[in-house]
Amino acid sequence: MATSELPSESDAFAFPCGDDGTTSPALSPPVVISVLASILERHIALNERAMAAASGLDQSAPGDKDDDDDSDPAAAAARKRARAFDGGTVLDMSLHAFLERFSRYAHVSPQVYVVAYAYLDRLRRGAGVRVVRANAQRLLTTAILVASKFVEDRNYRNSYFAAVGGLAAAELSALELDFLFLMQFRLNVCAGVFRSYCRHLEREVSHGGWYRVDRRLGRPLVCAGEARAQQRQAAAV
Amino acid sequence: MATIQNKPTPTAPSTTTGGGLRAMDLYEKLEKVGEGTYGKVYKAREKATGRIVALKKTRLPEDDEGVPPTALREVSLLRMLSQDPHVVRLLDLKQGVNKEGQTILYLVFEYMDTDLKKFIRGYRANHEKIPAQTVKILMYQLCKGVGFVHGRGVLHRDLKPHNLLMDRKTMALKIADLGLSRAITVPVKKYTHEILTLWYRAPEVLLGATHYSTPVDIWSVGCIFAELVTNQPLFPGDSELQQLLHIFKLLGTPNEEMWPGVGKLPNWHVYPQWKPTKLSTLVPGLDSDGYDLLEKMLAYEPGKRVSAKKALEHPYFNDVNKEVY
């Protein structure tokens, strides 16, 4: 029976395919981890430069006390939560090696990395929290933990994630709450937004970015939802 | 320093820390009214406004689990879904500390005075049937709410009478307890099969399918529909195998002809070959349109089960005043 109607957005997830997330080489852990590490390294470099520039401005305006403004209790609470991610240890390995640990030891799926990246993007837009060297270890560990809890039906304990991320268990559990409140618990990533982040990663791959991916991958970095939508459109023609 | 209480608004529930005040200092607990997927539920009065609310309390033990995935999912999904009149409204979220210094999360919900389980039990105790028109308007609201939830890419995965809140006066019905829900917008390898209270669990889940979708909730809706008509659960099994056999005894053992691919599901075995019983025998008291809709909700093949959206268009609901619900 032929249908002339194009699949609606809701059809995109009506019947997930059996091999979602496993057969597409573009969504394999090595590719996603490498691309994310590259993107995040660049973000950190940009953010560090921006902080240095802001610090320079601060020196010429010693009276500026915006950071200590406590007229808005909600904003003050958010800043306190954000500062929880600063300080303490700094990563003693590359971002790539750090991210890879979650795939190797906690069997985090590629989709979880993409969702974690979406969360970091939301934090930047919403709470104004940016990834820098001082917070990267804690922020990334927590983002991956929360994304894993939201996306996967089976999860490791916080204590295990803490060990993988090089943190104390109690610290990670406290950071988790801070992260959730900073995100205002907005954890859902709809199909279209997920595809947009996949495309973002695809552009990073195709342009080489700071990481050159073996061109023999061939297939474009298309998440499963879009692949299904394309198949349906082809079938409808 | 005490934190100023932000007044919650329907469109954007606030997420606030209690500050110097213990979260419970803002509310007066009136009585414990139940347990959700992951926490105790209390009827409470908001001291500042006198409003009656439901407080769901979840304790976060130190170190090991952190925030339960059930709580994390329920809050995030309800933030997205609470705008629908047929999904329970999440009003606020508070982080507090109990006397032992443990962190506690309080979810503040609109209060609903009963649930469908109690409602059905009340009729059963009186040996009465729920009036046909009441069954219809409850089912209409349920299909509408489920249609909204599915339209947003969310599976509830624990639809049952206990999780459907009601207001006795208005006959309003709202979907609650999204602790076992999940988004299906991000493709993942497999979903757990340990979802859905056993009596309302779809056959594809019982047979071990790890990729299921919105039809699992529709199966639950069909079971609830039958229960509203008869006051008795339709498939009250007490183990996974018994649940499956119960379904097969009543609806007939499925085969490849009626359910292509059933033989490849992980838990499929050779089962006794039962023949189906007529729905009118299993669920006496419906009209022909009702039986047609129920049959479509309990289709074995998930792809052939009616969607919630399509169910709303079924002739069974033609005489519902759709402006009101």
Coordinates of C-alpha atoms in Angstrom, one line a residue:
Chain A
M1 CA 0.0 0.0 0.0
A2 CA 1.6 3.2 -1.1
T3 CA 1.4 6.4 1.0
S4 CA 1.7 9.8 -0.6
E5 CA 2.0 11.4 2.8
L6 CA 5.5 12.3 4.0
P7 CA 6.3 10.8 7.4
S8 CA 5.6 13.3 10.2
E9 CA 8.1 14.1 12.9
S10 CA 6.4 11.7 15.3
D11 CA 6.8 8.8 12.8
A12 CA 10.6 9.2 13.1
F13 CA 10.6 7.3 16.3
A14 CA 7.4 5.2 16.0
F15 CA 9.2 1.9 15.5
P16 CA 12.9 2.1 16.3
C17 CA 15.0 -0.3 14.1
G18 CA 16.7 -3.3 15.6
D19 CA 20.2 -2.1 14.9
D20 CA 20.0 1.5 16.1
G21 CA 23.3 2.8 17.2
T22 CA 25.3 -0.4 16.3
T23 CA 25.7 -0.7 12.6
S24 CA 26.4 2.9 11.6
P25 CA 30.1 3.4 11.5
A26 CA 29.6 7.1 11.8
L27 CA 28.1 6.6 15.3
S28 CA 30.8 4.2 16.5
P29 CA 32.5 5.2 19.7
P30 CA 36.0 6.0 18.2
V31 CA 34.6 8.5 15.8
V32 CA 32.3 10.3 18.2
I33 CA 34.9 10.4 20.9
S34 CA 37.6 11.8 18.6
V35 CA 35.3 14.4 17.2
L36 CA 34.0 15.5 20.6
A37 CA 37.5 15.7 22.0
S38 CA 38.5 17.9 19.1
I39 CA 35.5 20.2 19.4
L40 CA 35.9 20.4 23.2
E41 CA 39.6 21.2 23.0
R42 CA 38.7 24.1 20.7
H43 CA 36.0 25.3 23.0
I44 CA 38.3 25.2 26.0
A45 CA 41.0 27.1 24.1
L46 CA 38.4 29.8 23.1
N47 CA 37.0 29.9 26.6
E48 CA 40.4 30.2 28.2
R49 CA 41.3 33.1 25.9
A50 CA 37.9 34.8 26.6
M51 CA 38.6 34.4 30.3
A52 CA 42.0 35.9 30.0
A53 CA 40.7 38.8 28.1
A54 CA 37.9 39.4 30.7
S55 CA 40.5 39.1 33.4
G56 CA 42.5 41.9 31.7
L57 CA 39.5 44.1 31.6
D58 CA 38.8 43.4 35.3
Q59 CA 42.3 44.8 36.1
S60 CA 41.4 48.1 34.6
A61 CA 38.1 48.2 36.5
P62 CA 38.8 47.1 40.1
G63 CA 35.5 48.4 41.3
D64 CA 33.5 45.8 39.3
K65 CA 31.8 43.5 41.7
D66 CA 29.3 41.8 39.4
D67 CA 30.4 38.4 40.6
D68 CA 29.6 39.2 44.1
D69 CA 26.2 40.7 43.4
D70 CA 23.7 38.8 45.7
S71 CA 20.6 40.9 44.9
D72 CA 19.1 37.9 43.0
P73 CA 19.1 34.8 45.3
A74 CA 18.3 32.4 42.4
A75 CA 21.2 33.8 40.3
A76 CA 23.5 33.5 43.4
A77 CA 22.5 29.9 43.9
A78 CA 23.2 29.1 40.3
R79 CA 26.6 30.7 40.5
K80 CA 27.4 28.7 43.6
R81 CA 26.3 25.5 41.8
A82 CA 28.5 26.4 38.8
R83 CA 31.5 27.1 40.9
A84 CA 31.2 23.6 42.4
F85 CA 32.7 22.3 39.1
D86 CA 35.8 24.6 39.3
G87 CA 39.0 23.9 41.2
G88 CA 40.3 20.6 42.5
T89 CA 42.2 18.4 40.0
V90 CA 42.9 19.2 36.4
L91 CA 43.0 16.5 33.8
D92 CA 46.4 14.8 33.6
M93 CA 45.6 13.1 30.2
S94 CA 44.2 14.3 26.9
L95 CA 40.5 14.9 26.5
H96 CA 40.4 12.1 24.0
A97 CA 41.9 9.6 26.4
F98 CA 39.6 10.8 29.2
L99 CA 36.4 10.5 27.1
E100 CA 37.5 7.1 25.9
R101 CA 37.6 5.8 29.5
F102 CA 33.8 6.1 29.7
S103 CA 33.4 4.0 26.6
R104 CA 35.9 1.4 27.6
Y105 CA 35.0 1.0 31.3
A106 CA 31.4 2.2 31.6
H107 CA 30.3 1.0 28.1
V108 CA 28.8 4.4 27.4
S109 CA 27.1 4.4 23.9
P110 CA 27.9 6.9 21.2
Q111 CA 24.4 8.4 21.7
V112 CA 25.2 9.2 25.3
Y113 CA 28.2 11.3 24.2
V114 CA 26.1 13.2 21.8
V115 CA 23.5 13.9 24.4
A116 CA 26.2 14.9 26.9
Y117 CA 27.5 17.4 24.4
A118 CA 24.0 18.8 23.9
Y119 CA 23.8 19.3 27.6
L120 CA 27.1 21.2 27.7
D121 CA 25.7 23.4 24.9
R122 CA 22.5 24.0 27.0
L123 CA 24.6 24.9 30.0
R124 CA 26.5 27.5 28.0
R125 CA 23.3 29.0 26.6
G126 CA 21.3 28.8 29.8
A127 CA 23.4 29.1 32.9
G128 CA 26.4 30.6 31.1
V129 CA 28.7 27.7 32.2
R130 CA 31.6 27.1 29.8
V131 CA 34.0 24.3 29.6
V132 CA 37.5 25.3 30.7
R133 CA 40.5 23.4 32.0
A134 CA 39.6 24.0 35.6
N135 CA 36.2 22.4 35.3
A136 CA 36.5 20.0 32.4
Q137 CA 37.1 16.8 34.4
R138 CA 34.1 17.4 36.7
L139 CA 31.8 18.9 34.1
L140 CA 32.4 16.1 31.5
T141 CA 32.1 13.3 34.0
T142 CA 28.8 14.7 35.3
A143 CA 27.4 15.4 31.9
I144 CA 28.1 11.9 30.7
L145 CA 26.7 10.4 33.9
V146 CA 23.4 12.4 33.6
A147 CA 23.1 11.7 29.9
S148 CA 23.6 8.0 30.6
K149 CA 20.9 8.0 33.2
F150 CA 18.5 9.7 30.9
V151 CA 19.2 7.8 27.7
E152 CA 20.1 4.2 28.8
D153 CA 17.8 1.9 30.7
R154 CA 20.7 0.2 32.4
N155 CA 23.3 2.3 34.2
Y156 CA 26.4 1.9 36.4
R157 CA 26.4 3.3 39.9
N158 CA 27.6 6.8 40.6
S159 CA 30.5 5.3 42.6
Y160 CA 31.7 3.5 39.4
F161 CA 31.3 6.5 37.2
A162 CA 33.2 8.5 39.8
A163 CA 36.1 6.1 39.6
V164 CA 36.1 6.2 35.8
G165 CA 36.1 10.0 35.9
G166 CA 38.8 10.2 38.6
L167 CA 36.5 11.7 41.3
A168 CA 35.3 10.8 44.7
A169 CA 31.8 9.2 44.8
A170 CA 30.3 11.8 47.2
E171 CA 31.7 14.6 45.1
L172 CA 30.1 13.3 41.9
S173 CA 26.7 12.8 43.5
A174 CA 26.8 16.4 44.8
L175 CA 27.9 17.6 41.3
E176 CA 25.1 15.6 39.7
L177 CA 22.5 17.6 41.7
D178 CA 24.2 20.9 40.9
F179 CA 24.3 19.9 37.2
L180 CA 20.6 19.0 37.2
F181 CA 19.5 22.2 38.8
L182 CA 21.7 24.3 36.5
M183 CA 20.1 22.5 33.6
Q184 CA 16.7 23.1 35.3
F185 CA 16.2 19.3 34.6
R186 CA 15.7 20.0 30.9
L187 CA 17.2 16.7 29.8
N188 CA 15.0 15.6 26.9
V189 CA 16.6 15.9 23.5
C190 CA 13.9 15.7 20.8
A191 CA 14.6 13.8 17.5
G192 CA 15.2 16.9 15.5
V193 CA 17.7 18.4 17.9
F194 CA 19.5 15.1 18.3
R195 CA 19.8 15.0 14.5
S196 CA 21.1 18.6 14.5
Y197 CA 23.9 17.6 16.9
C198 CA 24.7 14.6 14.7
R199 CA 25.0 16.9 11.7
H200 CA 27.2 19.2 13.7
L201 CA 29.6 16.3 14.4
E202 CA 29.3 15.3 10.7
R203 CA 30.5 18.7 9.6
E204 CA 33.4 18.4 12.0
V205 CA 34.4 15.1 10.4
S206 CA 33.9 16.3 6.8
H207 CA 35.9 19.5 7.3
G208 CA 38.7 17.7 9.1
G209 CA 38.5 20.1 12.0
W210 CA 41.4 19.5 14.3
Y211 CA 41.1 15.8 13.7
R212 CA 41.3 14.0 10.4
V213 CA 39.0 11.0 10.1
D214 CA 39.8 8.3 7.7
R215 CA 37.9 9.2 4.5
R216 CA 37.2 5.5 3.9
L217 CA 34.4 5.8 6.4
G218 CA 32.4 6.8 3.4
R219 CA 28.9 7.1 4.9
P220 CA 28.0 10.5 6.1
L221 CA 27.5 11.0 9.8
V222 CA 23.7 10.6 9.9
C223 CA 22.0 9.5 13.0
A224 CA 19.6 6.5 12.8
G225 CA 16.4 8.7 13.0
E226 CA 17.4 10.6 9.9
A227 CA 18.4 7.4 8.1
R228 CA 15.0 5.9 8.7
A229 CA 13.3 9.1 7.6
Q230 CA 15.3 9.1 4.4
Q231 CA 14.4 5.4 3.8
R232 CA 10.8 6.2 4.2
Q233 CA 11.0 9.1 1.8
A234 CA 12.7 6.9 -0.7
A235 CA 10.0 4.3 -0.2
A236 CA 7.3 6.9 -0.6
V237 CA 8.6 8.1 -4.0
Chain B
M1 CA 19.3 33.8 54.9
A2 CA 15.9 32.8 53.9
T3 CA 15.1 32.4 50.2
I4 CA 12.2 34.3 48.8
Q5 CA 9.6 31.8 47.7
N6 CA 9.0 32.0 44.0
K7 CA 5.5 31.6 42.9
P8 CA 5.2 28.6 40.6
T9 CA 3.7 29.3 37.2
P10 CA 1.9 26.6 35.1
T11 CA 4.2 27.0 32.0
A12 CA 7.6 26.9 33.8
P13 CA 7.8 25.0 37.1
S14 CA 10.7 26.5 39.0
T15 CA 13.5 24.5 40.3
T16 CA 14.7 26.0 43.6
T17 CA 16.8 25.3 46.5
G18 CA 15.0 25.7 49.8
G19 CA 17.9 27.9 51.0
G20 CA 17.9 28.3 54.7
L21 CA 14.5 26.9 55.0
R22 CA 14.0 23.2 55.0
A23 CA 11.8 22.4 52.0
M24 CA 9.2 21.0 54.3
D25 CA 9.0 24.2 56.3
L26 CA 7.0 25.6 53.3
Y27 CA 4.5 22.8 53.5
E28 CA 2.4 21.2 56.1
K29 CA 2.1 17.4 55.6
L30 CA -1.5 16.3 56.0
E31 CA -1.3 12.6 55.3
K32 CA 0.6 10.0 53.4
V33 CA -1.4 9.0 50.4
G34 CA 0.8 6.5 48.6
E35 CA 4.0 5.5 47.0
G36 CA 5.2 6.2 43.5
T37 CA 7.9 4.4 41.5
Y38 CA 10.6 5.7 43.7
G39 CA 9.2 7.6 46.7
K40 CA 6.5 8.3 49.2
V41 CA 3.7 10.6 48.3
Y42 CA 2.0 13.0 50.8
K43 CA -1.0 15.3 50.7
A44 CA 0.2 18.6 51.9
R45 CA -0.8 22.3 52.3
E46 CA 1.4 25.0 51.0
K47 CA 1.6 27.4 53.9
A48 CA 2.0 30.6 51.9
T49 CA -1.1 30.1 49.8
G50 CA -3.2 27.4 51.5
R51 CA -3.1 25.4 48.3
I52 CA -3.4 21.6 48.6
V53 CA -0.6 19.8 46.7
A54 CA 0.9 16.3 46.5
L55 CA 4.5 16.0 47.6
K56 CA 6.6 13.2 46.3
K57 CA 9.7 12.7 48.4
T58 CA 12.8 10.9 47.3
R59 CA 15.8 10.5 49.6
L60 CA 19.2 10.5 48.0
P61 CA 21.5 8.2 49.9
E62 CA 25.1 9.3 50.0
D63 CA 27.5 8.2 47.3
D64 CA 26.2 5.2 45.6
E65 CA 23.3 5.9 43.3
G66 CA 23.0 9.6 43.3
V67 CA 19.7 10.8 41.7
P68 CA 17.7 7.8 40.7
P69 CA 17.1 7.6 36.9
T70 CA 13.4 7.3 37.7
A71 CA 13.4 10.7 39.4
L72 CA 15.6 12.3 36.9
R73 CA 13.4 11.1 34.0
E74 CA 10.2 11.9 35.7
V75 CA 11.1 15.5 36.3
S76 CA 12.6 16.2 32.9
L77 CA 9.8 14.5 31.0
L78 CA 7.1 16.2 33.1
R79 CA 8.7 19.6 32.5
M80 CA 8.0 18.9 28.8
L81 CA 4.6 17.2 29.2
S82 CA 2.9 19.0 32.1
Q83 CA 1.3 21.6 29.8
D84 CA -1.2 19.0 28.7
P85 CA -4.4 18.9 30.7
H86 CA -4.3 15.1 30.8
V87 CA -0.8 14.9 32.3
V88 CA -0.4 15.6 36.0
R89 CA 1.1 19.0 36.6
L90 CA 4.6 19.3 38.2
L91 CA 4.4 22.6 40.1
D92 CA 7.9 22.8 41.7
L93 CA 11.0 20.9 42.7
K94 CA 12.9 21.5 45.9
Q95 CA 16.1 20.2 47.3
G96 CA 16.2 19.8 51.0
V97 CA 17.9 18.0 53.9
N98 CA 16.3 15.7 56.4
K99 CA 17.1 15.4 60.1
E100 CA 19.9 12.9 59.4
G101 CA 21.5 15.3 57.0
Q102 CA 20.5 13.3 53.9
T103 CA 19.7 15.2 50.7
I104 CA 16.0 15.0 49.8
L105 CA 14.2 15.9 46.6
Y106 CA 10.6 17.0 46.8
L107 CA 8.5 17.0 43.7
V108 CA 5.4 19.2 44.2
F109 CA 2.4 18.2 42.1
E110 CA -1.1 19.4 41.7
Y111 CA -3.3 17.3 44.0
M112 CA -5.8 14.9 42.6
D113 CA -8.2 13.3 45.1
T114 CA -8.2 9.7 43.8
D115 CA -6.9 7.3 41.2
L116 CA -8.5 4.9 38.8
K117 CA -7.6 1.9 40.9
K118 CA -9.6 3.2 43.9
F119 CA -12.4 4.4 41.6
I120 CA -12.8 0.9 40.1
R121 CA -12.4 -0.8 43.5
G122 CA -15.2 1.4 44.9
Y123 CA -17.6 0.1 42.2
R124 CA -16.5 -3.5 42.7
A125 CA -17.0 -3.3 46.5
N126 CA -20.6 -2.2 45.8
H127 CA -21.1 -4.9 43.2
E128 CA -21.9 -2.2 40.6
K129 CA -20.7 -1.5 37.1
I130 CA -19.2 1.8 36.1
P131 CA -21.8 3.6 33.9
A132 CA -21.1 3.1 30.2
Q133 CA -20.8 6.9 29.5
T134 CA -18.4 7.3 32.4
V135 CA -16.2 4.5 31.0
K136 CA -16.3 6.4 27.7
I137 CA -15.2 9.8 28.9
L138 CA -12.5 8.3 31.0
M139 CA -11.2 6.3 28.0
Y140 CA -11.4 9.4 25.8
Q141 CA -9.2 11.4 28.2
L142 CA -6.8 8.5 28.6
C143 CA -6.4 8.2 24.8
K144 CA -6.0 12.0 24.5
G145 CA -3.3 12.1 27.2
V146 CA -1.4 9.1 25.8
G147 CA -1.6 10.6 22.3
F148 CA 0.0 13.8 23.6
V149 CA 2.7 11.9 25.5
H150 CA 3.5 9.7 22.4
G151 CA 3.4 12.8 20.2
R152 CA 6.3 14.2 22.2
G153 CA 8.3 11.1 21.7
V154 CA 7.8 9.6 25.2
L155 CA 6.8 6.1 26.2
H156 CA 5.1 5.9 29.6
R157 CA 5.8 2.2 30.1
D158 CA 3.8 1.9 33.4
L159 CA 0.2 2.7 32.5
K160 CA -2.1 1.1 35.0
P161 CA -5.2 2.3 37.0
H162 CA -3.0 3.3 40.0
N163 CA -1.0 5.7 37.8
L164 CA -4.1 7.5 36.4
L165 CA -5.2 10.2 38.8
M166 CA -8.8 11.4 38.9
D167 CA -11.0 14.1 40.2
R168 CA -14.3 12.6 41.3
K169 CA -16.3 15.8 40.9
T170 CA -15.2 16.6 37.4
M171 CA -14.3 13.1 36.2
A172 CA -11.0 14.6 35.0
L173 CA -8.3 12.0 34.4
K174 CA -4.6 12.6 34.3
I175 CA -1.5 10.5 33.6
A176 CA 1.0 10.3 36.4
D177 CA 4.1 8.6 37.6
L178 CA 6.5 8.9 34.7
G179 CA 9.3 7.2 36.7
L180 CA 9.5 4.3 34.3
S181 CA 9.0 6.5 31.2
R182 CA 11.6 7.1 28.6
A183 CA 12.1 9.3 25.5
I184 CA 12.3 7.4 22.3
T185 CA 13.8 10.4 20.4
V186 CA 17.4 9.3 20.8
P187 CA 18.0 5.9 19.2
V188 CA 19.6 3.4 21.6
K189 CA 20.5 -0.2 21.3
K190 CA 18.0 -1.7 23.6
Y191 CA 15.3 -0.9 26.1
T192 CA 14.8 -3.0 29.3
H193 CA 12.1 -5.5 29.4
E194 CA 11.5 -5.0 33.1
I195 CA 8.9 -2.3 32.6
L196 CA 5.2 -2.2 32.8
T197 CA 3.4 -3.7 35.8
L198 CA 2.9 -7.4 34.8
W199 CA -0.8 -7.4 34.3
Y200 CA -0.6 -4.5 31.8
R201 CA 2.6 -5.6 30.0
A202 CA 2.4 -6.1 26.3
P203 CA 3.1 -9.5 24.7
E204 CA 6.1 -8.3 22.7
V205 CA 7.8 -7.2 26.0
L206 CA 6.9 -10.5 27.7
L207 CA 8.5 -12.2 24.7
G208 CA 11.7 -10.3 25.3
A209 CA 11.6 -7.7 22.5
T210 CA 14.2 -5.0 23.3
H211 CA 13.0 -2.6 20.6
Y212 CA 9.4 -1.8 21.3
S213 CA 7.5 1.4 21.0
T214 CA 4.3 3.3 21.6
P215 CA 2.1 0.2 21.1
V216 CA 3.3 -1.2 24.5
D217 CA 1.3 1.7 26.1
I218 CA -1.7 1.0 23.9
W219 CA -1.8 -2.6 25.1
S220 CA -1.9 -1.2 28.7
V221 CA -4.7 1.1 27.6
G222 CA -6.7 -1.8 26.2
C223 CA -6.3 -3.7 29.5
I224 CA -7.5 -0.7 31.4
F225 CA -10.4 -0.3 29.1
A226 CA -11.5 -3.9 29.7
E227 CA -11.0 -3.4 33.5
L228 CA -13.2 -0.3 33.5
V229 CA -16.0 -2.3 31.9
T230 CA -15.8 -5.4 34.1
N231 CA -14.2 -4.1 37.3
Q232 CA -11.7 -7.0 37.1
P233 CA -8.2 -7.0 35.6
L234 CA -8.2 -8.7 32.2
F235 CA -4.9 -10.6 32.5
P236 CA -3.9 -11.0 36.2
G237 CA -0.8 -13.2 35.8
D238 CA 1.6 -13.7 38.7
S239 CA 4.8 -14.4 36.8
E240 CA 6.1 -13.5 33.4
L241 CA 5.4 -17.0 32.0
Q242 CA 1.9 -17.1 33.6
Q243 CA 1.2 -13.6 32.2
L244 CA 2.0 -14.8 28.7
L245 CA 0.0 -18.0 29.1
H246 CA -2.9 -16.0 30.5
I247 CA -3.0 -13.8 27.4
F248 CA -2.7 -16.7 25.0
K249 CA -5.4 -18.7 26.7
L250 CA -7.9 -15.8 26.3
L251 CA -6.8 -14.3 23.0
G252 CA -5.5 -17.4 21.4
T253 CA -1.9 -18.5 20.9
P254 CA -0.3 -16.2 18.3
N255 CA 1.3 -17.6 15.2
E256 CA 3.3 -16.3 12.3
E257 CA 0.2 -15.7 10.2
M258 CA -1.4 -13.3 12.7
W259 CA 1.9 -11.9 14.0
P260 CA 4.7 -12.1 11.5
G261 CA 8.1 -12.4 13.3
V262 CA 6.7 -13.6 16.6
G263 CA 8.7 -16.8 16.3
K264 CA 12.0 -14.9 16.3
L265 CA 11.4 -13.1 19.6
P266 CA 13.9 -14.1 22.2
N267 CA 11.5 -15.7 24.7
W268 CA 9.4 -17.5 22.1
H269 CA 8.9 -21.2 22.6
V270 CA 6.4 -23.8 21.6
Y271 CA 3.2 -23.0 23.5
P272 CA -0.1 -24.9 23.8
Q273 CA -2.3 -24.0 20.9
W274 CA -5.3 -22.2 22.5
K275 CA -8.1 -20.8 20.3
P276 CA -9.3 -17.2 20.9
T277 CA -12.3 -16.4 23.1
K278 CA -14.7 -13.7 21.8
L279 CA -14.1 -10.4 23.4
S280 CA -17.8 -10.2 24.2
T281 CA -17.4 -13.2 26.4
L282 CA -14.2 -11.9 28.1
V283 CA -15.5 -8.4 28.6
P284 CA -19.3 -8.4 28.7
G285 CA -21.0 -5.1 28.7
L286 CA -19.7 -3.1 25.7
D287 CA -21.4 -2.2 22.4
S288 CA -20.1 -3.2 19.0
D289 CA -18.0 0.0 18.6
G290 CA -16.5 -0.6 22.0
Y291 CA -15.5 -4.1 21.1
D292 CA -14.1 -3.0 17.8
L293 CA -11.9 -0.4 19.5
L294 CA -10.8 -2.8 22.3
E295 CA -9.9 -5.4 19.7
K296 CA -7.7 -2.9 17.9
M297 CA -6.0 -2.0 21.2
L298 CA -5.2 -5.7 21.9
A299 CA -3.9 -6.6 18.5
Y300 CA -1.0 -9.0 18.9
E301 CA 1.1 -7.5 16.2
P302 CA 2.4 -4.1 17.6
G303 CA 2.3 -2.5 14.2
K304 CA -1.4 -3.3 13.9
R305 CA -2.4 -2.0 17.3
V306 CA -4.4 1.3 17.0
S307 CA -2.5 4.4 17.9
A308 CA -3.9 6.7 20.6
K309 CA -4.4 9.4 18.1
K310 CA -6.4 7.1 15.8
A311 CA -8.3 5.8 18.7
L312 CA -9.7 9.3 19.4
E313 CA -11.3 9.2 15.9
H314 CA -13.0 5.8 16.5
P315 CA -16.8 5.8 16.3
Y316 CA -16.9 4.6 19.9
F317 CA -16.1 8.2 20.9
N318 CA -18.6 9.8 18.5
D319 CA -21.0 10.9 21.2
V320 CA -18.3 12.2 23.6
N321 CA -18.6 16.0 23.9
K322 CA -15.1 16.7 22.7
E323 CA -15.2 20.3 23.6
V324 CA -15.3 19.5 27.3
Y325 CA -12.4 16.9 27.5

